Coordinates of C-alpha atoms in Angstrom, one line a residue:
Chain T
X1 CA 38.2 7.3 -5.7
X2 CA 41.2 9.7 -5.9
X3 CA 42.1 11.4 -9.1
X4 CA 45.3 9.9 -10.3
X5 CA 48.1 12.4 -10.4
X6 CA 51.0 12.2 -12.9
X7 CA 54.4 11.8 -11.3
X8 CA 56.7 14.6 -12.5
X9 CA 60.2 13.3 -11.9
X10 CA 61.2 9.9 -13.2
X11 CA 62.3 7.5 -10.5
X12 CA 65.8 6.2 -10.8
X13 CA 65.3 2.6 -11.6
X14 CA 68.2 0.3 -12.6
X15 CA 67.4 -3.2 -13.7
X16 CA 70.5 -5.2 -13.3
X17 CA 72.0 -8.6 -14.0
X18 CA 75.3 -8.7 -12.2
X19 CA 77.8 -11.0 -14.0
X20 CA 78.3 -12.9 -10.7
X21 CA 74.7 -14.1 -10.7
X22 CA 74.6 -15.9 -14.1
X23 CA 72.0 -15.5 -16.8
X24 CA 68.3 -15.4 -15.6
X25 CA 66.2 -18.4 -16.5
X26 CA 63.7 -16.4 -18.4
X27 CA 62.4 -12.9 -19.2
X28 CA 63.4 -11.4 -15.9
X29 CA 66.4 -9.8 -14.3
X30 CA 68.2 -10.5 -11.1
X31 CA 67.6 -7.3 -9.3
X32 CA 66.3 -3.8 -9.3
X33 CA 68.0 -0.8 -7.6
X34 CA 65.6 2.0 -7.2
X35 CA 65.6 5.5 -5.7
X36 CA 62.0 6.6 -5.7
X37 CA 59.8 9.1 -3.9
X38 CA 56.7 7.0 -4.2
X39 CA 55.8 3.3 -4.5
X40 CA 52.8 1.4 -5.9
X41 CA 51.9 -1.9 -4.3
X42 CA 49.6 -3.7 -6.8
X43 CA 47.4 -6.6 -5.4
X44 CA 47.9 -9.9 -7.3
X45 CA 46.0 -9.6 -10.6
X46 CA 44.1 -12.5 -12.1
X47 CA 42.8 -13.3 -15.6
X48 CA 39.5 -11.4 -15.3
X49 CA 38.5 -9.2 -18.1
X50 CA 38.2 -5.8 -16.5
X51 CA 39.8 -3.9 -19.3
X52 CA 38.4 -5.3 -22.5
X53 CA 34.9 -5.0 -23.9
X54 CA 34.0 -8.5 -22.7
X55 CA 33.9 -7.5 -19.0
X56 CA 32.0 -10.4 -17.5
X57 CA 34.1 -11.1 -14.4
X58 CA 34.8 -14.6 -15.8
X59 CA 38.3 -16.0 -16.5
X60 CA 38.9 -17.7 -19.8
X61 CA 39.9 -21.3 -19.6
X62 CA 43.0 -20.8 -21.7
X63 CA 46.2 -20.1 -19.9
X64 CA 47.5 -17.7 -22.5
X65 CA 44.3 -15.7 -22.5
X66 CA 44.6 -15.4 -18.7
X67 CA 48.2 -14.2 -19.0
X68 CA 47.1 -11.5 -21.4
X69 CA 44.4 -10.3 -19.0
X70 CA 46.7 -10.4 -16.0
X71 CA 49.2 -8.1 -17.6
X72 CA 46.4 -5.9 -19.1
X73 CA 45.1 -5.5 -15.5
X74 CA 48.6 -4.7 -14.2
X75 CA 49.0 -2.2 -17.1
X76 CA 45.7 -0.6 -16.1
X77 CA 46.7 -0.3 -12.5
X78 CA 50.0 1.4 -13.6
X79 CA 48.2 3.6 -16.1
X80 CA 45.8 4.7 -13.4
X81 CA 48.7 6.4 -11.7
X82 CA 50.4 7.8 -14.8
X83 CA 52.9 4.9 -14.8
X84 CA 53.8 2.2 -17.2
X85 CA 55.6 -1.2 -17.2
X86 CA 58.9 0.8 -17.1
X87 CA 58.0 1.7 -13.5
X88 CA 57.7 -2.0 -12.3
X89 CA 60.5 -2.9 -9.9
X90 CA 59.3 -6.4 -9.0
X91 CA 56.9 -9.1 -10.0
X92 CA 55.9 -12.2 -8.2
X93 CA 54.1 -14.8 -10.3
X94 CA 52.0 -17.7 -9.0
X95 CA 51.0 -20.6 -11.3
X96 CA 48.7 -23.4 -10.3
X97 CA 50.0 -26.1 -12.7
X98 CA 53.6 -26.9 -13.3
X99 CA 52.5 -27.8 -16.8
X100 CA 52.0 -24.1 -17.4
X101 CA 55.6 -23.1 -16.7
X102 CA 56.7 -23.6 -20.3
X103 CA 53.6 -21.7 -21.5
X104 CA 54.4 -18.8 -19.2
X105 CA 58.0 -18.8 -20.4
X106 CA 56.8 -18.7 -24.0
X107 CA 54.2 -16.0 -23.2
X108 CA 56.9 -13.7 -21.7
X109 CA 59.3 -14.4 -24.5
X110 CA 56.6 -13.4 -27.0
X111 CA 54.9 -10.5 -25.2
X112 CA 57.5 -8.9 -22.8
X113 CA 59.5 -7.3 -25.6
X114 CA 56.4 -5.3 -26.4
X115 CA 55.7 -4.3 -22.8
X116 CA 59.2 -3.5 -21.7
X117 CA 61.5 -1.4 -23.9
X118 CA 65.1 -2.3 -24.2
X119 CA 64.8 -5.8 -22.7
X120 CA 64.9 -4.5 -19.1
X121 CA 62.6 -7.0 -17.6
X122 CA 62.0 -6.6 -13.8
X123 CA 63.0 -9.3 -11.3
X124 CA 60.4 -12.0 -11.0
X125 CA 60.0 -14.8 -8.5
X126 CA 58.0 -17.7 -10.1
X127 CA 56.2 -20.1 -7.8
X128 CA 53.9 -23.1 -8.3
X129 CA 51.3 -23.2 -5.6
X130 CA 48.1 -25.2 -4.8
X131 CA 45.4 -22.9 -5.8
X132 CA 44.3 -19.3 -6.3
X133 CA 41.2 -17.6 -4.9
X134 CA 39.0 -19.2 -7.5
X135 CA 39.5 -22.7 -9.0
X136 CA 39.5 -21.4 -12.5
X137 CA 42.4 -19.0 -12.1
X138 CA 45.7 -20.4 -13.5
X139 CA 48.0 -17.5 -12.9
X140 CA 48.2 -14.5 -10.6
X141 CA 50.9 -11.8 -10.7
X142 CA 51.5 -9.1 -8.0
X143 CA 53.8 -6.1 -8.6
X144 CA 55.6 -3.3 -7.0
X145 CA 56.3 -0.2 -9.0
X146 CA 58.2 3.0 -8.3
X147 CA 57.1 6.5 -9.3
Chain I
X1 CA 75.2 -3.5 -17.4
X2 CA 75.6 -0.5 -15.2
X3 CA 78.7 -0.1 -13.0
X4 CA 77.7 -0.7 -9.4
X5 CA 78.0 2.4 -7.3
X6 CA 78.8 2.3 -3.6
X7 CA 76.1 3.8 -1.4
X8 CA 77.6 6.5 0.7
X9 CA 75.3 7.0 3.6
X10 CA 74.2 4.0 5.6
X11 CA 70.4 3.4 5.6
X12 CA 68.7 3.5 9.0
X13 CA 67.7 -0.2 9.5
X14 CA 66.2 -1.4 12.8
X15 CA 65.6 -5.1 13.1
X16 CA 63.1 -5.5 15.9
X17 CA 61.4 -8.2 18.0
X18 CA 58.8 -6.3 20.0
X19 CA 58.0 -8.1 23.3
X20 CA 54.4 -8.2 22.4
X21 CA 55.1 -10.5 19.5
X22 CA 56.8 -13.4 21.2
X23 CA 60.0 -15.1 20.3
X24 CA 60.5 -15.8 16.5
X25 CA 60.3 -19.5 15.6
X26 CA 63.8 -19.5 14.1
X27 CA 66.7 -17.3 12.9
X28 CA 64.6 -14.3 11.8
X29 CA 63.1 -11.3 13.4
X30 CA 59.5 -10.0 13.6
X31 CA 60.0 -6.8 11.7
X32 CA 62.3 -4.3 10.1
X33 CA 61.9 -0.5 10.3
X34 CA 63.8 1.2 7.6
X35 CA 64.5 4.7 6.4
X36 CA 66.3 4.4 3.2
X37 CA 67.0 6.4 0.1
X38 CA 67.3 3.4 -2.2
X39 CA 65.9 -0.2 -2.2
X40 CA 67.1 -3.4 -3.9
X41 CA 64.5 -5.9 -5.0
X42 CA 66.3 -9.3 -5.6
X43 CA 64.6 -12.0 -7.7
X44 CA 64.2 -15.3 -5.9
X45 CA 67.5 -17.0 -6.0
X46 CA 67.9 -20.8 -6.4
X47 CA 70.7 -23.3 -5.8
X48 CA 72.6 -22.7 -9.0
X49 CA 76.3 -22.4 -8.8
X50 CA 76.9 -18.9 -10.3
X51 CA 79.5 -17.8 -7.9
X52 CA 81.8 -20.8 -7.4
X53 CA 84.2 -22.3 -9.8
X54 CA 81.9 -25.2 -10.7
X55 CA 79.5 -22.9 -12.6
X56 CA 77.5 -25.5 -14.6
X57 CA 74.0 -24.1 -14.2
X58 CA 73.0 -27.3 -12.4
X59 CA 71.7 -27.5 -8.8
X60 CA 73.2 -30.0 -6.4
X61 CA 70.8 -32.7 -5.2
X62 CA 71.6 -31.9 -1.6
X63 CA 69.4 -29.5 0.3
X64 CA 72.2 -28.0 2.3
X65 CA 74.3 -27.4 -0.7
X66 CA 71.4 -25.6 -2.4
X67 CA 70.9 -23.4 0.7
X68 CA 74.6 -22.5 0.5
X69 CA 74.3 -21.5 -3.2
X70 CA 71.1 -19.6 -2.6
X71 CA 72.7 -17.4 0.0
X72 CA 75.9 -17.1 -1.9
X73 CA 73.8 -15.8 -4.9
X74 CA 72.0 -13.3 -2.7
X75 CA 75.3 -12.2 -1.3
X76 CA 76.6 -11.7 -4.8
X77 CA 73.5 -9.6 -5.7
X78 CA 74.1 -7.5 -2.6
X79 CA 77.8 -7.2 -3.2
X80 CA 77.2 -6.1 -6.8
X81 CA 75.6 -2.9 -5.3
X82 CA 78.2 -2.4 -2.6
X83 CA 75.8 -3.9 0.0
X84 CA 76.0 -6.8 2.3
X85 CA 73.6 -9.0 4.3
X86 CA 73.4 -6.1 6.8
X87 CA 71.3 -4.3 4.2
X88 CA 68.6 -7.0 3.9
X89 CA 65.3 -5.8 5.3
X90 CA 63.2 -8.9 4.3
X91 CA 63.5 -12.5 3.1
X92 CA 60.8 -14.7 1.7
X93 CA 61.8 -18.4 1.7
X94 CA 60.0 -21.1 -0.4
X95 CA 60.7 -24.8 0.2
X96 CA 59.2 -27.6 -1.8
X97 CA 59.3 -30.3 0.8
X98 CA 58.1 -30.0 4.4
X99 CA 60.7 -32.5 5.3
X100 CA 63.3 -29.8 4.6
X101 CA 61.9 -27.4 7.2
X102 CA 64.1 -28.8 10.0
X103 CA 67.1 -28.8 7.7
X104 CA 66.5 -25.2 6.8
X105 CA 66.2 -24.3 10.5
X106 CA 69.5 -26.1 11.1
X107 CA 71.2 -24.4 8.2
X108 CA 70.2 -20.9 9.4
X109 CA 71.2 -21.7 13.0
X110 CA 74.6 -22.8 11.8
X111 CA 75.3 -20.3 9.0
X112 CA 73.4 -17.1 9.8
X113 CA 75.6 -16.0 12.7
X114 CA 78.4 -15.8 10.1
X115 CA 76.3 -13.8 7.6
X116 CA 74.7 -11.4 10.1
X117 CA 76.6 -9.7 12.7
X118 CA 75.0 -9.3 16.2
X119 CA 72.2 -11.8 15.6
X120 CA 70.0 -9.2 13.8
X121 CA 68.4 -11.6 11.4
X122 CA 65.9 -10.0 9.0
X123 CA 62.2 -10.9 9.0
X124 CA 61.5 -14.0 7.0
X125 CA 58.3 -15.6 5.8
X126 CA 58.7 -19.4 5.3
X127 CA 56.3 -21.1 2.9
X128 CA 56.0 -24.7 1.6
X129 CA 54.8 -24.7 -1.9
X130 CA 54.3 -27.3 -4.7
X131 CA 57.2 -26.6 -7.0
X132 CA 59.8 -24.1 -8.1
X133 CA 60.7 -23.3 -11.7
X134 CA 62.7 -26.5 -12.1
X135 CA 61.9 -29.8 -10.5
X136 CA 65.3 -30.1 -8.9
X137 CA 65.2 -26.8 -7.0
X138 CA 64.4 -27.4 -3.3
X139 CA 64.6 -23.9 -2.0
X140 CA 64.2 -20.4 -3.4
X141 CA 64.7 -17.1 -1.4
X142 CA 63.8 -13.6 -2.5
X143 CA 65.0 -10.5 -0.7
X144 CA 64.5 -6.8 -0.3
X145 CA 67.4 -4.7 0.8
X146 CA 67.9 -1.0 1.6
X147 CA 70.8 1.2 0.7
Chain V
X1 CA 65.9 -4.1 21.4
X2 CA 65.5 -0.4 20.3
X3 CA 62.9 1.8 21.9
X4 CA 60.1 2.3 19.4
X5 CA 59.9 5.9 18.2
X6 CA 56.7 7.5 17.2
X7 CA 56.6 8.7 13.6
X8 CA 55.8 12.4 13.5
X9 CA 54.5 13.1 10.0
X10 CA 51.8 10.9 8.5
X11 CA 52.9 9.1 5.4
X12 CA 50.9 9.9 2.2
X13 CA 49.0 6.6 1.6
X14 CA 46.3 6.4 -1.1
X15 CA 44.4 3.1 -1.3
X16 CA 42.9 2.9 -4.7
X17 CA 40.5 0.9 -6.8
X18 CA 40.8 2.3 -10.3
X19 CA 37.6 1.9 -12.3
X20 CA 39.5 0.1 -15.1
X21 CA 40.4 -2.8 -12.7
X22 CA 36.9 -3.9 -11.7
X23 CA 35.6 -4.6 -8.2
X24 CA 38.0 -6.5 -5.9
X25 CA 36.9 -10.0 -5.0
X26 CA 36.9 -9.3 -1.3
X27 CA 37.9 -6.9 1.5
X28 CA 41.0 -5.6 -0.3
X29 CA 41.9 -2.9 -2.8
X30 CA 43.7 -3.1 -6.1
X31 CA 46.6 -0.9 -5.2
X32 CA 48.3 1.4 -2.8
X33 CA 50.2 4.5 -3.8
X34 CA 52.5 5.6 -1.0
X35 CA 55.0 8.4 -0.4
X36 CA 56.7 7.5 2.9
X37 CA 59.9 8.3 4.7
X38 CA 60.0 4.9 6.4
X39 CA 58.7 1.4 5.8
X40 CA 58.0 -1.6 8.1
X41 CA 58.5 -5.1 6.8
X42 CA 56.6 -7.5 9.0
X43 CA 57.4 -11.2 8.9
X44 CA 54.5 -13.5 8.2
X45 CA 52.4 -13.8 11.4
X46 CA 50.7 -17.0 12.4
X47 CA 48.0 -17.8 14.9
X48 CA 50.0 -17.9 18.0
X49 CA 48.7 -16.2 21.1
X50 CA 51.5 -13.7 21.8
X51 CA 49.2 -10.8 22.8
X52 CA 46.5 -12.3 24.9
X53 CA 46.7 -13.6 28.4
X54 CA 46.8 -17.2 27.2
X55 CA 50.3 -16.9 25.8
X56 CA 51.2 -20.6 25.4
X57 CA 52.9 -20.6 22.0
X58 CA 50.2 -23.0 20.7
X59 CA 47.8 -22.3 17.8
X60 CA 44.1 -22.9 18.3
X61 CA 42.6 -25.6 16.0
X62 CA 39.9 -23.2 14.9
X63 CA 40.5 -21.2 11.7
X64 CA 38.7 -18.1 12.9
X65 CA 40.6 -18.1 16.1
X66 CA 43.9 -18.3 14.1
X67 CA 42.7 -15.3 12.0
X68 CA 42.0 -13.3 15.1
X69 CA 45.5 -14.0 16.5
X70 CA 47.2 -13.3 13.2
X71 CA 45.7 -9.8 12.9
X72 CA 46.3 -9.2 16.6
X73 CA 49.9 -10.0 16.1
X74 CA 50.2 -7.7 13.1
X75 CA 48.4 -5.0 15.1
X76 CA 51.0 -5.5 17.9
X77 CA 53.8 -5.2 15.4
X78 CA 52.3 -2.0 14.0
X79 CA 51.6 -0.6 17.5
X80 CA 55.2 -1.3 18.6
X81 CA 56.3 1.4 16.1
X82 CA 53.5 3.8 16.9
X83 CA 51.6 2.7 13.8
X84 CA 48.1 1.2 13.2
X85 CA 46.3 -0.7 10.4
X86 CA 46.0 2.6 8.6
X87 CA 49.7 2.4 7.9
X88 CA 49.5 -1.0 6.1
X89 CA 50.2 -0.7 2.4
X90 CA 50.2 -4.4 1.4
X91 CA 49.1 -7.8 2.8
X92 CA 50.0 -11.2 1.5
X93 CA 47.8 -14.0 2.9
X94 CA 48.7 -17.7 2.8
X95 CA 46.1 -20.4 3.5
X96 CA 46.7 -24.1 3.7
X97 CA 43.3 -25.3 2.9
X98 CA 41.1 -24.1 0.0
X99 CA 38.1 -24.9 2.2
X100 CA 39.1 -22.0 4.4
X101 CA 38.8 -19.4 1.6
X102 CA 35.1 -18.7 2.3
X103 CA 35.9 -18.5 6.0
X104 CA 38.7 -16.0 5.4
X105 CA 36.3 -13.9 3.2
X106 CA 33.7 -14.0 6.0
X107 CA 36.3 -13.1 8.6
X108 CA 37.4 -10.1 6.7
X109 CA 33.9 -9.0 5.9
X110 CA 33.1 -9.2 9.6
X111 CA 36.3 -7.8 11.2
X112 CA 38.0 -5.5 8.7
X113 CA 35.5 -2.7 9.1
X114 CA 36.6 -2.5 12.7
X115 CA 40.3 -2.5 11.9
X116 CA 40.3 -0.2 8.9
X117 CA 38.4 3.1 9.0
X118 CA 36.4 4.2 5.9
X119 CA 36.7 0.8 4.1
X120 CA 40.1 1.5 2.8
X121 CA 41.4 -2.1 2.9
X122 CA 45.0 -2.5 1.7
X123 CA 45.8 -4.6 -1.4
X124 CA 46.1 -8.3 -0.6
X125 CA 47.3 -11.3 -2.5
X126 CA 45.6 -14.5 -1.4
X127 CA 47.4 -17.8 -2.0
X128 CA 46.7 -21.4 -1.2
X129 CA 49.9 -23.3 -0.5
X130 CA 51.0 -26.7 0.8
X131 CA 51.9 -25.9 4.4
X132 CA 53.3 -23.4 6.8
X133 CA 56.2 -23.8 9.2
X134 CA 54.1 -25.9 11.6
X135 CA 51.4 -28.4 10.6
X136 CA 48.8 -26.8 12.8
X137 CA 49.1 -23.3 11.2
X138 CA 46.2 -22.7 8.8
X139 CA 46.9 -19.0 7.9
X140 CA 49.9 -16.7 7.7
X141 CA 49.8 -13.1 6.7
X142 CA 52.8 -10.8 6.0
X143 CA 52.5 -7.1 5.7
X144 CA 54.4 -4.0 4.6
X145 CA 53.5 -0.7 6.3
X146 CA 54.6 2.9 5.7
X147 CA 55.4 5.4 8.4

C-alpha cells in the first residue's frame, strides 16, 4: 500500500448551475468544470461498516444507515489521499428500490450541508437499477475527485 | 454563479474506431483519446424543458421529445462554458424501456449529424435500467467533455 | 481514422486499497490516483468477436465466452493506443442477470492475474441492470485509461 501524499496545490474546481439548465432536482449541481493535475477514481462504495467500530462486513438493513456508511466510506477514500468532499467532481448514485428515492433526497438535504461547504454539491446522476453485488445493498455511490 | 470563461486553446480530442474493434452498433465511436487541460462533468440530463420557451419543469410524454430536450440541455451545459458537442469525450445513456432502443437509434441517426461535424460521434454506453428519478423520465444522458 | 501514437512517458497511476476502506469484494481496488497527460474513454464493450478469427458480429450464448470477448475488445482498444491493462484507471461492469455475479467473480479470479501484473486491479463498480443494447448481451464493461 502506498503512503498517501498530500496534494499541495488546490485544483481549480468550479461547481456550476448555469441559468439555462434550470434548478437541479435535489442536492446536486448541473456540472463541474475542473482543471486538475491529478484525479481519483473511487470504486462504487456500499453500506459496509469499514470505518466505524462495528466493522463486521455486514450492511445494516436500514436505508439511511447504508447511506451514512456509503458516504463515510467515500470520505475515507478521499481522506486517504489528503482530500475531502470539496475535491469531488462527480457522483453516480445507484438505488435498488424506487421507494428509496425520497429517502435519498431527504438524506442529502439533511447531511450534505455538513459534508459540502457553501452548498456546492457535485453533479450526480441518480439511477434505479435491478440489484447491486449483494442482495442486501440498497445504495451504491461511485465518485471522481480532483487533486 | 461564476461567469463562464471561454477556453482559449482547443483540447486535443481524437475520436477513434480502431479496426480491431469492429463497427460500432450505432452513432457512437469506440473510444476517445484526449489531452486536455480542463474537464467538464455534466450531471445526467433529463427531458425537462429548461431551454425552450415552454419551461414548465414537466417532461413531455413522447420519447423523441424527451431526447430533444436531453440533448438541448447538454448543449446548454456545454455552451455555458464556451464549449460545444465537439468537446464531448463520453456519453452514458440510460433508457427505461427496451422498446425505446430502436427509437433512440433512429433519433441519433437523424439528429447527431447536425450536432457533430464530420461524423465523429463520442463513445457511448447504452444501458436499460429500471427507472430514473421521476416516473415520467424515459431517457437520461450524462456526459464528460474536455476543454 | 488517426494513426495511433505511442505514449512516451508512463502516466503516474497508483491503484490503492486504503486500510480504512476494508477489503474489496472481488478482483478490484477501492481507488485509483492518477496523474496523466492523456485519457482514454472506452465505450462499453460487449461480447462480440471483433478480435478473433470468428468475427461474425454475434455474441456467444455462454457468459464466460462473452467475458473473454469483452476483455479482449477492451485490450484491443487499449492496444490501438499503445496502452495495456496497466493503463486502466476505472472499470464499470454491467450484468443483466444476478445469477451471473458468481460467474463474473470466478472469471476475474481466474483471468485477471494474467491481465494485470502484481494484482493491481483497477476500481470497478458492478451493477445489475435490466438489459443491454441487444437481448443476447449478458455483460458490458466500460473503461477509462490514462496514458
